[in-house]
PDB file of C-alpha atoms in Angstrom:
ATOM      1  CA  MET A   1      51.649 154.985   1.528  1.00 50.00           C
ATOM      2  CA  ASN A   2      51.320 151.992   3.802  1.00 53.00           C
ATOM      3  CA  SER A   3      54.276 149.771   4.682  1.00 53.00           C
ATOM      4  CA  ASN A   4      54.299 146.319   6.365  1.00 56.00           C
ATOM      5  CA  HIS A   5      57.924 146.881   7.580  1.00 55.00           C
ATOM      6  CA  SER A   6      58.121 147.532  11.352  1.00 56.00           C
ATOM      7  CA  PRO A   7      60.778 149.963  12.530  1.00 59.00           C
ATOM      8  CA  HIS A   8      63.759 148.518  14.578  1.00 57.00           C
ATOM      9  CA  ARG A   9      63.716 149.275  18.290  1.00 63.00           C
ATOM     10  CA  GLY A  10      66.654 149.146  20.847  1.00 63.00           C
ATOM     11  CA  PHE A  11      66.697 148.715  24.643  1.00 64.00           C
ATOM     12  CA  SER A  12      65.335 151.494  26.652  1.00 72.00           C
ATOM     13  CA  LEU A  13      67.530 153.184  29.268  1.00 69.00           C
ATOM     14  CA  THR A  14      65.577 151.493  32.040  1.00 74.00           C
ATOM     15  CA  GLU A  15      66.140 148.053  30.551  1.00 68.00           C
ATOM     16  CA  LEU A  16      69.875 148.745  30.180  1.00 68.00           C
ATOM     17  CA  LEU A  17      70.137 149.842  33.795  1.00 71.00           C
ATOM     18  CA  VAL A  18      68.232 146.782  35.039  1.00 71.00           C
ATOM     19  CA  GLY A  19      70.428 144.448  32.955  1.00 72.00           C
ATOM     20  CA  LEU A  20      73.597 146.148  34.115  1.00 74.00           C
ATOM     21  CA  ALA A  21      72.535 145.937  37.761  1.00 74.00           C
ATOM     22  CA  THR A  22      71.651 142.262  37.392  1.00 77.00           C
ATOM     23  CA  SER A  23      75.000 141.498  35.754  1.00 76.00           C
ATOM     24  CA  MET A  24      76.917 143.337  38.463  1.00 77.00           C
ATOM     25  CA  PHE A  25      74.979 141.490  41.146  1.00 73.00           C
ATOM     26  CA  LEU A  26      75.774 138.119  39.562  1.00 76.00           C
ATOM     27  CA  LEU A  27      79.427 139.099  39.058  1.00 74.00           C
ATOM     28  CA  ALA A  28      79.704 140.169  42.689  1.00 74.00           C
ATOM     29  CA  GLY A  29      78.314 136.799  43.770  1.00 72.00           C
ATOM     30  CA  VAL A  30      80.769 134.908  41.567  1.00 71.00           C
ATOM     31  CA  LEU A  31      83.689 137.006  42.807  1.00 69.00           C
ATOM     32  CA  GLY A  32      82.574 136.476  46.414  1.00 70.00           C
ATOM     33  CA  MET A  33      82.421 132.725  45.934  1.00 73.00           C
ATOM     34  CA  PHE A  34      85.818 132.753  44.208  1.00 63.00           C
ATOM     35  CA  SER A  35      87.355 134.818  46.995  1.00 67.00           C
ATOM     36  CA  SER A  36      85.838 132.541  49.644  1.00 66.00           C
ATOM     37  CA  THR A  37      87.145 129.465  47.831  1.00 67.00           C
ATOM     38  CA  LEU A  38      90.635 130.950  47.597  1.00 56.00           C
ATOM     39  CA  ALA A  39      90.594 131.834  51.296  1.00 60.00           C
ATOM     40  CA  SER A  40      89.405 128.350  52.213  1.00 58.00           C
ATOM     41  CA  GLN A  41      92.035 126.705  50.024  1.00 61.00           C
ATOM     42  CA  GLY A  42      94.702 128.969  51.505  1.00 60.00           C
ATOM     43  CA  ALA A  43      93.673 128.007  55.038  1.00 58.00           C
ATOM     44  CA  ASN A  44      93.642 124.324  54.055  1.00 68.00           C
ATOM     45  CA  LEU A  45      97.115 124.619  52.540  1.00 75.00           C
ATOM     46  CA  LYS A  46      98.440 126.277  55.708  1.00 73.00           C
ATOM     47  CA  GLN A  47      96.854 123.608  57.895  1.00 79.00           C
ATOM     48  CA  THR A  48      98.205 120.841  55.647  1.00 83.00           C
ATOM     49  CA  ARG A  49     101.670 122.335  55.755  1.00 84.00           C
ATOM     50  CA  LEU A  50     101.562 122.569  59.551  1.00 87.00           C
ATOM     51  CA  ASN A  51     100.258 118.994  59.855  1.00 89.00           C
ATOM     52  CA  GLN A  52     102.982 117.647  57.585  1.00 90.00           C
ATOM     53  CA  GLU A  53     105.811 119.387  59.414  1.00 90.00           C
ATOM     54  CA  LEU A  54     104.532 118.344  62.847  1.00 92.00           C
ATOM     55  CA  ARG A  55     104.031 114.776  61.601  1.00 93.00           C
ATOM     56  CA  ASN A  56     107.623 114.625  60.316  1.00 93.00           C
ATOM     57  CA  ILE A  57     108.919 115.739  63.714  1.00 94.00           C
ATOM     58  CA  MET A  58     106.643 113.323  65.580  1.00 95.00           C
ATOM     59  CA  ASP A  59     107.640 110.370  63.370  1.00 95.00           C
ATOM     60  CA  LEU A  60     111.346 111.059  63.864  1.00 95.00           C
ATOM     61  CA  MET A  61     110.960 111.278  67.642  1.00 96.00           C
ATOM     62  CA  SER A  62     108.774 108.188  67.987  1.00 96.00           C
ATOM     63  CA  ARG A  63     111.003 106.019  65.764  1.00 95.00           C
ATOM     64  CA  ASP A  64     114.157 106.939  67.660  1.00 94.00           C
ATOM     65  CA  ILE A  65     112.679 106.759  71.160  1.00 95.00           C
ATOM     66  CA  ARG A  66     111.298 103.299  70.329  1.00 94.00           C
ATOM     67  CA  ARG A  67     114.937 102.092  70.073  1.00 91.00           C
ATOM     68  CA  ALA A  68     115.716 102.986  73.705  1.00 91.00           C
ATOM     69  CA  GLY A  69     117.441 100.100  75.441  1.00 88.00           C
ATOM     70  CA  PHE A  70     118.428  98.278  72.243  1.00 88.00           C
ATOM     71  CA  TRP A  71     121.439  96.055  72.911  1.00 84.00           C
ATOM     72  CA  ASP A  72     123.082  94.179  70.051  1.00 80.00           C
ATOM     73  CA  LEU A  73     123.520  91.058  72.208  1.00 78.00           C
ATOM     74  CA  ALA A  74     120.016  91.151  73.665  1.00 74.00           C
ATOM     75  CA  ALA A  75     119.143  87.825  72.007  1.00 71.00           C
ATOM     76  CA  PHE A  76     121.974  86.080  73.863  1.00 73.00           C
ATOM     77  CA  ALA A  77     121.080  87.802  77.131  1.00 72.00           C
ATOM     78  CA  ALA A  78     117.332  87.138  77.065  1.00 68.00           C
ATOM     79  CA  GLN A  79     117.472  83.538  75.810  1.00 70.00           C
ATOM     80  CA  PRO A  80     120.544  81.885  77.353  1.00 80.00           C
ATOM     81  CA  GLN A  81     120.990  78.230  76.501  1.00 83.00           C
ATOM     82  CA  GLY A  82     121.554  75.386  78.935  1.00 90.00           C
ATOM     83  CA  ALA A  83     120.972  74.749  82.615  1.00 93.00           C
ATOM     84  CA  ILE A  84     123.465  76.306  85.024  1.00 95.00           C
ATOM     85  CA  THR A  85     125.078  74.928  88.189  1.00 95.00           C
ATOM     86  CA  LEU A  86     126.056  77.185  91.093  1.00 96.00           C
ATOM     87  CA  SER A  87     128.932  76.497  93.460  1.00 96.00           C
ATOM     88  CA  GLY A  88     126.971  78.081  96.306  1.00 95.00           C
ATOM     89  CA  THR A  89     123.940  80.209  97.134  1.00 95.00           C
ATOM     90  CA  SER A  90     125.583  83.366  98.514  1.00 94.00           C
ATOM     91  CA  GLY A  91     128.825  85.325  98.424  1.00 95.00           C
ATOM     92  CA  SER A  92     131.174  84.979  95.440  1.00 96.00           C
ATOM     93  CA  ILE A  93     130.278  81.841  93.512  1.00 96.00           C
ATOM     94  CA  SER A  94     131.113  80.222  90.194  1.00 96.00           C
ATOM     95  CA  VAL A  95     128.405  79.487  87.642  1.00 96.00           C
ATOM     96  CA  THR A  96     129.019  76.720  85.115  1.00 95.00           C
ATOM     97  CA  SER A  97     127.187  74.974  82.300  1.00 92.00           C
ATOM     98  CA  SER A  98     128.150  72.311  79.782  1.00 90.00           C
ATOM     99  CA  ALA A  99     126.121  74.123  77.106  1.00 90.00           C
ATOM    100  CA  ALA A 100     128.690  76.988  76.903  1.00 90.00           C
ATOM    101  CA  PRO A 101     125.939  79.620  77.275  1.00 89.00           C
ATOM    102  CA  PHE A 102     128.315  82.547  77.816  1.00 89.00           C
ATOM    103  CA  SER A 103     129.992  82.446  74.403  1.00 85.00           C
ATOM    104  CA  GLY A 104     127.576  84.913  72.800  1.00 81.00           C
ATOM    105  CA  ILE A 105     128.463  87.816  75.079  1.00 84.00           C
ATOM    106  CA  GLY A 106     131.875  86.837  76.399  1.00 86.00           C
ATOM    107  CA  ALA A 107     133.783  89.365  78.489  1.00 86.00           C
ATOM    108  CA  GLY A 108     130.909  91.817  78.008  1.00 83.00           C
ATOM    109  CA  LEU A 109     129.121  89.874  80.756  1.00 88.00           C
ATOM    110  CA  VAL A 110     131.232  91.529  83.451  1.00 89.00           C
ATOM    111  CA  GLY A 111     129.151  94.099  85.287  1.00 86.00           C
ATOM    112  CA  ARG A 112     125.868  92.606  84.115  1.00 86.00           C
ATOM    113  CA  THR A 113     123.360  90.875  86.401  1.00 89.00           C
ATOM    114  CA  LEU A 114     122.560  87.177  86.349  1.00 91.00           C
ATOM    115  CA  MET A 115     118.929  87.019  87.366  1.00 87.00           C
ATOM    116  CA  SER A 116     116.283  84.378  87.978  1.00 86.00           C
ATOM    117  CA  SER A 117     113.320  83.785  90.238  1.00 80.00           C
ATOM    118  CA  TYR A 118     115.684  81.682  92.419  1.00 87.00           C
ATOM    119  CA  GLY A 119     118.224  84.424  93.089  1.00 87.00           C
ATOM    120  CA  ALA A 120     120.438  87.047  91.441  1.00 89.00           C
ATOM    121  CA  GLY A 121     124.004  88.316  91.375  1.00 91.00           C
ATOM    122  CA  ARG A 122     126.436  90.697  89.715  1.00 91.00           C
ATOM    123  CA  ILE A 123     128.851  89.072  87.269  1.00 93.00           C
ATOM    124  CA  THR A 124     132.421  89.905  88.323  1.00 95.00           C
ATOM    125  CA  ALA A 125     134.515  87.704  86.023  1.00 96.00           C
ATOM    126  CA  TYR A 126     134.293  85.835  82.727  1.00 94.00           C
ATOM    127  CA  SER A 127     136.422  82.690  82.688  1.00 95.00           C
ATOM    128  CA  ASN A 128     135.266  81.036  79.463  1.00 94.00           C
ATOM    129  CA  ALA A 129     132.145  80.192  77.501  1.00 92.00           C
ATOM    130  CA  SER A 130     131.110  77.714  80.199  1.00 94.00           C
ATOM    131  CA  GLN A 131     132.022  79.529  83.408  1.00 95.00           C
ATOM    132  CA  ILE A 132     131.576  82.942  85.067  1.00 95.00           C
ATOM    133  CA  THR A 133     131.979  84.312  88.609  1.00 97.00           C
ATOM    134  CA  VAL A 134     129.046  86.000  90.318  1.00 96.00           C
ATOM    135  CA  ASN A 135     128.779  88.092  93.472  1.00 95.00           C
ATOM    136  CA  VAL A 136     125.347  87.179  94.851  1.00 93.00           C
ATOM    137  CA  THR A 137     123.009  90.108  95.552  1.00 87.00           C
ATOM    138  CA  ARG A 138     119.970  87.990  96.387  1.00 86.00           C
ATOM    139  CA  PRO A 139     120.722  84.521  97.852  1.00 90.00           C
ATOM    140  CA  PHE A 140     119.809  81.646  95.565  1.00 92.00           C
ATOM    141  CA  SER A 141     117.287  79.149  96.875  1.00 90.00           C
ATOM    142  CA  GLN A 142     118.952  76.258  94.991  1.00 93.00           C
ATOM    143  CA  THR A 143     122.181  75.468  93.193  1.00 95.00           C
ATOM    144  CA  TRP A 144     120.783  74.283  89.873  1.00 93.00           C
ATOM    145  CA  ILE A 145     118.610  76.341  87.470  1.00 93.00           C
ATOM    146  CA  ASN A 146     116.873  75.008  84.371  1.00 91.00           C
ATOM    147  CA  GLU A 147     117.433  76.355  80.875  1.00 89.00           C
ATOM    148  CA  GLY A 148     115.092  79.258  80.189  1.00 83.00           C
ATOM    149  CA  SER A 149     114.734  80.107  83.897  1.00 85.00           C
ATOM    150  CA  TRP A 150     117.635  82.554  84.011  1.00 89.00           C
ATOM    151  CA  MET A 151     118.811  85.530  81.974  1.00 86.00           C
ATOM    152  CA  ILE A 152     121.429  88.281  81.744  1.00 88.00           C
ATOM    153  CA  SER A 153     120.448  91.927  82.315  1.00 85.00           C
ATOM    154  CA  ASN A 154     120.474  94.409  79.433  1.00 84.00           C
ATOM    155  CA  LEU A 155     123.458  96.769  79.609  1.00 81.00           C
ATOM    156  CA  PHE A 156     121.549  99.644  77.987  1.00 83.00           C
ATOM    157  CA  THR A 157     118.629  99.561  80.422  1.00 82.00           C
ATOM    158  CA  GLU A 158     120.930  99.890  83.453  1.00 77.00           C
ATOM    159  CA  THR A 159     122.604 103.176  82.545  1.00 73.00           C
ATOM    160  CA  ALA A 160     121.618 106.340  84.412  1.00 66.00           C
ATOM    161  CA  ASN A 161     119.812 107.911  81.466  1.00 70.00           C
ATOM    162  CA  ASN A 162     118.528 104.772  79.733  1.00 85.00           C
ATOM    163  CA  LEU A 163     115.135 106.530  79.784  1.00 90.00           C
ATOM    164  CA  ALA A 164     114.695 109.708  81.792  1.00 91.00           C
ATOM    165  CA  ILE A 165     112.071 112.454  81.506  1.00 93.00           C
ATOM    166  CA  SER A 166     112.693 115.904  82.975  1.00 92.00           C
ATOM    167  CA  SER A 167     110.514 117.165  85.825  1.00 92.00           C
ATOM    168  CA  ASP A 168     108.709 119.606  83.494  1.00 93.00           C
ATOM    169  CA  GLU A 169     108.206 116.760  80.962  1.00 94.00           C
ATOM    170  CA  THR A 170     109.677 118.801  78.068  1.00 94.00           C
ATOM    171  CA  CYS A 171     112.866 116.732  77.657  1.00 94.00           C
ATOM    172  CA  ILE A 172     113.508 112.989  77.312  1.00 95.00           C
ATOM    173  CA  GLN A 173     116.896 111.195  77.472  1.00 92.00           C
ATOM    174  CA  TYR A 174     117.689 107.610  76.462  1.00 91.00           C
ATOM    175  CA  THR A 175     120.447 105.302  75.213  1.00 89.00           C
ATOM    176  CA  TYR A 176     120.753 102.484  72.693  1.00 90.00           C
ATOM    177  CA  ASP A 177     123.488 100.444  71.029  1.00 87.00           C
ATOM    178  CA  ARG A 178     123.772 102.385  67.772  1.00 85.00           C
ATOM    179  CA  ASN A 179     127.040 100.853  66.561  1.00 84.00           C
ATOM    180  CA  GLY A 180     126.327  97.318  67.769  1.00 79.00           C
ATOM    181  CA  ASP A 181     129.437  96.895  69.949  1.00 80.00           C
ATOM    182  CA  SER A 182     127.382  96.129  73.094  1.00 78.00           C
ATOM    183  CA  THR A 183     129.094  98.953  75.006  1.00 79.00           C
ATOM    184  CA  VAL A 184     127.481 102.207  76.134  1.00 81.00           C
ATOM    185  CA  ASP A 185     129.680 104.580  74.156  1.00 82.00           C
ATOM    186  CA  ALA A 186     129.875 108.312  74.766  1.00 79.00           C
ATOM    187  CA  ASN A 187     128.020 109.050  71.512  1.00 84.00           C
ATOM    188  CA  GLU A 188     125.116 106.703  72.255  1.00 87.00           C
ATOM    189  CA  LYS A 189     123.247 109.070  74.565  1.00 87.00           C
ATOM    190  CA  PHE A 190     120.278 110.759  72.916  1.00 91.00           C
ATOM    191  CA  ALA A 191     117.588 113.271  73.829  1.00 93.00           C
ATOM    192  CA  PHE A 192     114.746 115.437  72.521  1.00 95.00           C
ATOM    193  CA  ARG A 193     113.628 118.714  74.061  1.00 95.00           C
ATOM    194  CA  LEU A 194     111.626 121.895  73.505  1.00 93.00           C
ATOM    195  CA  HIS A 195     113.888 124.968  73.582  1.00 90.00           C
ATOM    196  CA  ASN A 196     112.702 128.508  72.787  1.00 89.00           C
ATOM    197  CA  GLY A 197     109.846 127.291  70.594  1.00 91.00           C
ATOM    198  CA  ILE A 198     112.067 124.825  68.677  1.00 92.00           C
ATOM    199  CA  VAL A 199     112.213 121.022  68.913  1.00 94.00           C
ATOM    200  CA  GLN A 200     115.827 119.916  69.269  1.00 94.00           C
ATOM    201  CA  MET A 201     117.584 116.540  69.180  1.00 93.00           C
ATOM    202  CA  TYR A 202     120.758 115.615  71.030  1.00 91.00           C
ATOM    203  CA  ALA A 203     122.738 113.165  68.918  1.00 79.00           C
ATOM    204  CA  GLY A 204     125.560 112.376  71.352  1.00 71.00           C
ATOM    205  CA  SER A 205     128.814 114.285  71.607  1.00 68.00           C
ATOM    206  CA  GLY A 206     130.744 112.447  74.280  1.00 68.00           C
ATOM    207  CA  THR A 207     128.816 113.751  77.277  1.00 75.00           C
ATOM    208  CA  ALA A 208     125.353 113.166  78.645  1.00 76.00           C
ATOM    209  CA  PRO A 209     122.763 115.637  77.301  1.00 83.00           C
ATOM    210  CA  ASP A 210     121.885 118.615  79.477  1.00 84.00           C
ATOM    211  CA  CYS A 211     118.217 119.480  79.015  1.00 86.00           C
ATOM    212  CA  SER A 212     118.593 122.957  80.466  1.00 84.00           C
ATOM    213  CA  SER A 213     121.751 123.975  78.597  1.00 78.00           C
ATOM    214  CA  GLY A 214     122.654 124.756  75.009  1.00 70.00           C
ATOM    215  CA  ALA A 215     125.949 122.915  75.329  1.00 66.00           C
ATOM    216  CA  GLY A 216     126.606 119.805  73.278  1.00 68.00           C
ATOM    217  CA  SER A 217     125.285 118.508  69.987  1.00 80.00           C
ATOM    218  CA  TRP A 218     121.757 119.912  70.038  1.00 88.00           C
ATOM    219  CA  SER A 219     120.313 120.161  66.521  1.00 90.00           C
ATOM    220  CA  ASP A 220     117.105 121.925  65.482  1.00 91.00           C
ATOM    221  CA  LEU A 221     114.374 119.684  64.094  1.00 91.00           C
ATOM    222  CA  SER A 222     111.652 122.270  63.549  1.00 88.00           C
ATOM    223  CA  SER A 223     112.172 125.050  61.009  1.00 84.00           C
ATOM    224  CA  ASP A 224     111.781 128.791  61.549  1.00 84.00           C
ATOM    225  CA  THR A 225     108.414 128.588  59.766  1.00 85.00           C
ATOM    226  CA  LEU A 226     107.003 126.853  62.856  1.00 88.00           C
ATOM    227  CA  ASN A 227     106.527 127.896  66.431  1.00 91.00           C
ATOM    228  CA  ILE A 228     106.304 124.875  68.724  1.00 93.00           C
ATOM    229  CA  THR A 229     104.179 125.952  71.667  1.00 94.00           C
ATOM    230  CA  ALA A 230     104.212 122.660  73.599  1.00 95.00           C
ATOM    231  CA  LEU A 231     106.130 119.374  73.677  1.00 96.00           C
ATOM    232  CA  THR A 232     105.613 116.926  76.531  1.00 96.00           C
ATOM    233  CA  PHE A 233     106.726 113.371  77.296  1.00 97.00           C
ATOM    234  CA  SER A 234     105.150 111.002  79.806  1.00 95.00           C
ATOM    235  CA  SER A 235     105.829 107.422  80.885  1.00 92.00           C
ATOM    236  CA  ASP A 236     102.753 107.112  83.108  1.00 91.00           C
ATOM    237  CA  ASP A 237     101.462 104.172  81.078  1.00 90.00           C
ATOM    238  CA  THR A 238     104.527 102.003  81.801  1.00 89.00           C
ATOM    239  CA  THR A 239     103.539  98.653  83.315  1.00 90.00           C
ATOM    240  CA  CYS A 240     105.579  96.903  86.013  1.00 88.00           C
ATOM    241  CA  ILE A 241     105.202  93.164  86.697  1.00 87.00           C
ATOM    242  CA  ASN A 242     106.737  91.358  89.669  1.00 85.00           C
ATOM    243  CA  LEU A 243     107.874  87.999  88.289  1.00 77.00           C
ATOM    244  CA  ARG A 244     107.831  86.438  91.760  1.00 75.00           C
ATOM    245  CA  THR A 245     104.167  87.216  92.390  1.00 80.00           C
ATOM    246  CA  ALA A 246     103.068  87.538  88.739  1.00 80.00           C
ATOM    247  CA  GLY A 247     101.242  90.680  89.878  1.00 83.00           C
ATOM    248  CA  ASN A 248     101.901  94.396  89.620  1.00 86.00           C
ATOM    249  CA  CYS A 249     104.669  96.210  91.477  1.00 86.00           C
ATOM    250  CA  THR A 250     102.444  98.232  93.784  1.00 84.00           C
ATOM    251  CA  SER A 251     100.228  95.797  95.639  1.00 83.00           C
ATOM    252  CA  PRO A 252     101.961  94.117  97.316  1.00 84.00           C
ATOM    253  CA  ALA A 253     105.166  96.153  97.165  1.00 86.00           C
ATOM    254  CA  PRO A 254     108.161  94.216  95.789  1.00 84.00           C
ATOM    255  CA  SER A 255     110.494  92.563  98.266  1.00 80.00           C
ATOM    256  CA  SER A 256     114.239  92.992  98.131  1.00 76.00           C
ATOM    257  CA  GLY A 257     115.622  90.732  95.421  1.00 73.00           C
ATOM    258  CA  ASP A 258     112.405  90.386  93.412  1.00 77.00           C
ATOM    259  CA  VAL A 259     112.865  90.419  89.637  1.00 80.00           C
ATOM    260  CA  LEU A 260     110.766  93.158  88.048  1.00 84.00           C
ATOM    261  CA  LEU A 261     109.719  93.497  84.406  1.00 84.00           C
ATOM    262  CA  TYR A 262     108.939  96.983  83.087  1.00 87.00           C
ATOM    263  CA  GLN A 263     106.962  97.198  79.834  1.00 90.00           C
ATOM    264  CA  ARG A 264     107.664 100.791  78.886  1.00 92.00           C
ATOM    265  CA  GLU A 265     105.482 103.230  76.977  1.00 95.00           C
ATOM    266  CA  VAL A 266     106.135 106.899  76.239  1.00 96.00           C
ATOM    267  CA  ASP A 267     103.283 109.289  75.417  1.00 97.00           C
ATOM    268  CA  ILE A 268     104.292 112.297  73.282  1.00 97.00           C
ATOM    269  CA  THR A 269     102.179 115.428  72.773  1.00 97.00           C
ATOM    270  CA  LEU A 270     103.265 118.078  70.251  1.00 96.00           C
ATOM    271  CA  THR A 271     101.567 121.436  69.592  1.00 95.00           C
ATOM    272  CA  GLY A 272     102.635 124.048  67.059  1.00 93.00           C
ATOM    273  CA  THR A 273     101.541 127.030  64.977  1.00 91.00           C
ATOM    274  CA  LEU A 274     102.779 128.662  61.813  1.00 87.00           C
ATOM    275  CA  ALA A 275     105.285 131.354  62.715  1.00 84.00           C
ATOM    276  CA  ASN A 276     103.572 133.940  60.492  1.00 83.00           C
ATOM    277  CA  ASN A 277     100.016 132.939  61.376  1.00 82.00           C
ATOM    278  CA  THR A 278      99.426 131.852  64.950  1.00 82.00           C
ATOM    279  CA  SER A 279      95.738 131.282  64.245  1.00 83.00           C
ATOM    280  CA  VAL A 280      96.721 128.073  62.427  1.00 82.00           C
ATOM    281  CA  SER A 281      97.371 125.623  65.254  1.00 87.00           C
ATOM    282  CA  ARG A 282      97.563 121.843  65.566  1.00 90.00           C
ATOM    283  CA  THR A 283      98.095 119.341  68.387  1.00 94.00           C
ATOM    284  CA  MET A 284      99.004 115.707  67.815  1.00 94.00           C
ATOM    285  CA  SER A 285      99.701 112.878  70.242  1.00 95.00           C
ATOM    286  CA  GLU A 286     101.306 109.476  69.913  1.00 95.00           C
ATOM    287  CA  SER A 287     101.994 106.541  72.258  1.00 95.00           C
ATOM    288  CA  VAL A 288     105.319 104.787  71.715  1.00 95.00           C
ATOM    289  CA  ARG A 289     105.715 101.223  73.005  1.00 95.00           C
ATOM    290  CA  LEU A 290     109.438 100.650  73.555  1.00 92.00           C
ATOM    291  CA  ARG A 291     110.651  97.426  72.016  1.00 88.00           C
ATOM    292  CA  ASN A 292     113.110  96.697  74.839  1.00 86.00           C
ATOM    293  CA  ASP A 293     111.619  95.884  78.230  1.00 86.00           C
ATOM    294  CA  VAL A 294     113.568  96.439  81.445  1.00 84.00           C
ATOM    295  CA  MET A 295     114.423  93.493  83.703  1.00 80.00           C
ATOM    296  CA  MET A 296     115.880  94.460  87.055  1.00 78.00           C
ATOM    297  CA  VAL A 297     116.368  93.135  90.577  1.00 78.00           C
ATOM    298  CA  GLN A 298     114.668  95.140  93.312  1.00 74.00           C
TER     299      GLN A 298
END
């Protein structure tokens, strides 16, 4: 008896083995790609975490260092009003002006320097808003100075550690008028340093910071998840201008009594790794232009 119905057939063993091998090959490829993606994402996350933590430290340092030399009365010191008349050109002289230019700073003028391209002197007494006494340190060439041709030195750029970098360049010290009283207080001395793989900040505790000691108010900025391998500070890019010659301070060398302007810049380099994975490393650098220039008499 003939039948038009064909019998059902399944896969042969060979076909099953080929299909299984192909599937396993494809699955292995997918798993390999997935594993590679996870590893790449993990490395990216670690690098991102390291970048973020180093950036936070760098931003804090650069913002605070930029304040170095800030003096609350800087506006009165840098832009004194009125012409001044001198009672003499050397020795102890009186300086007067009808414009009452000394009212902004008052008794805080004592100890500061009156400077101009005509001469300079240390202020020894404040009489009133129109008169001060000056002990001349560079003889004046005339006894009358126009408005805008003289200024008062910045108290916070004359202190010993107004901006000082250690010999190994791993610690920087500076001062600024944090509370706005125009006096260098004991708690207005600041510093950053690298200490045992940790970035630390000195926030002022009544004494000057000691870069080589753990004494004082040193606080950790970097967490134990980081290992800071390098932190350096440099002021090599600071520019000095001799206001007498309008040239630089090296050629020719300044003469005694010249007024010098320092436009200060601090270069910071920070390198760190993750504490649990030293293969993840990052170095970042930043140049900080200080907002407060230094004016001083040679």
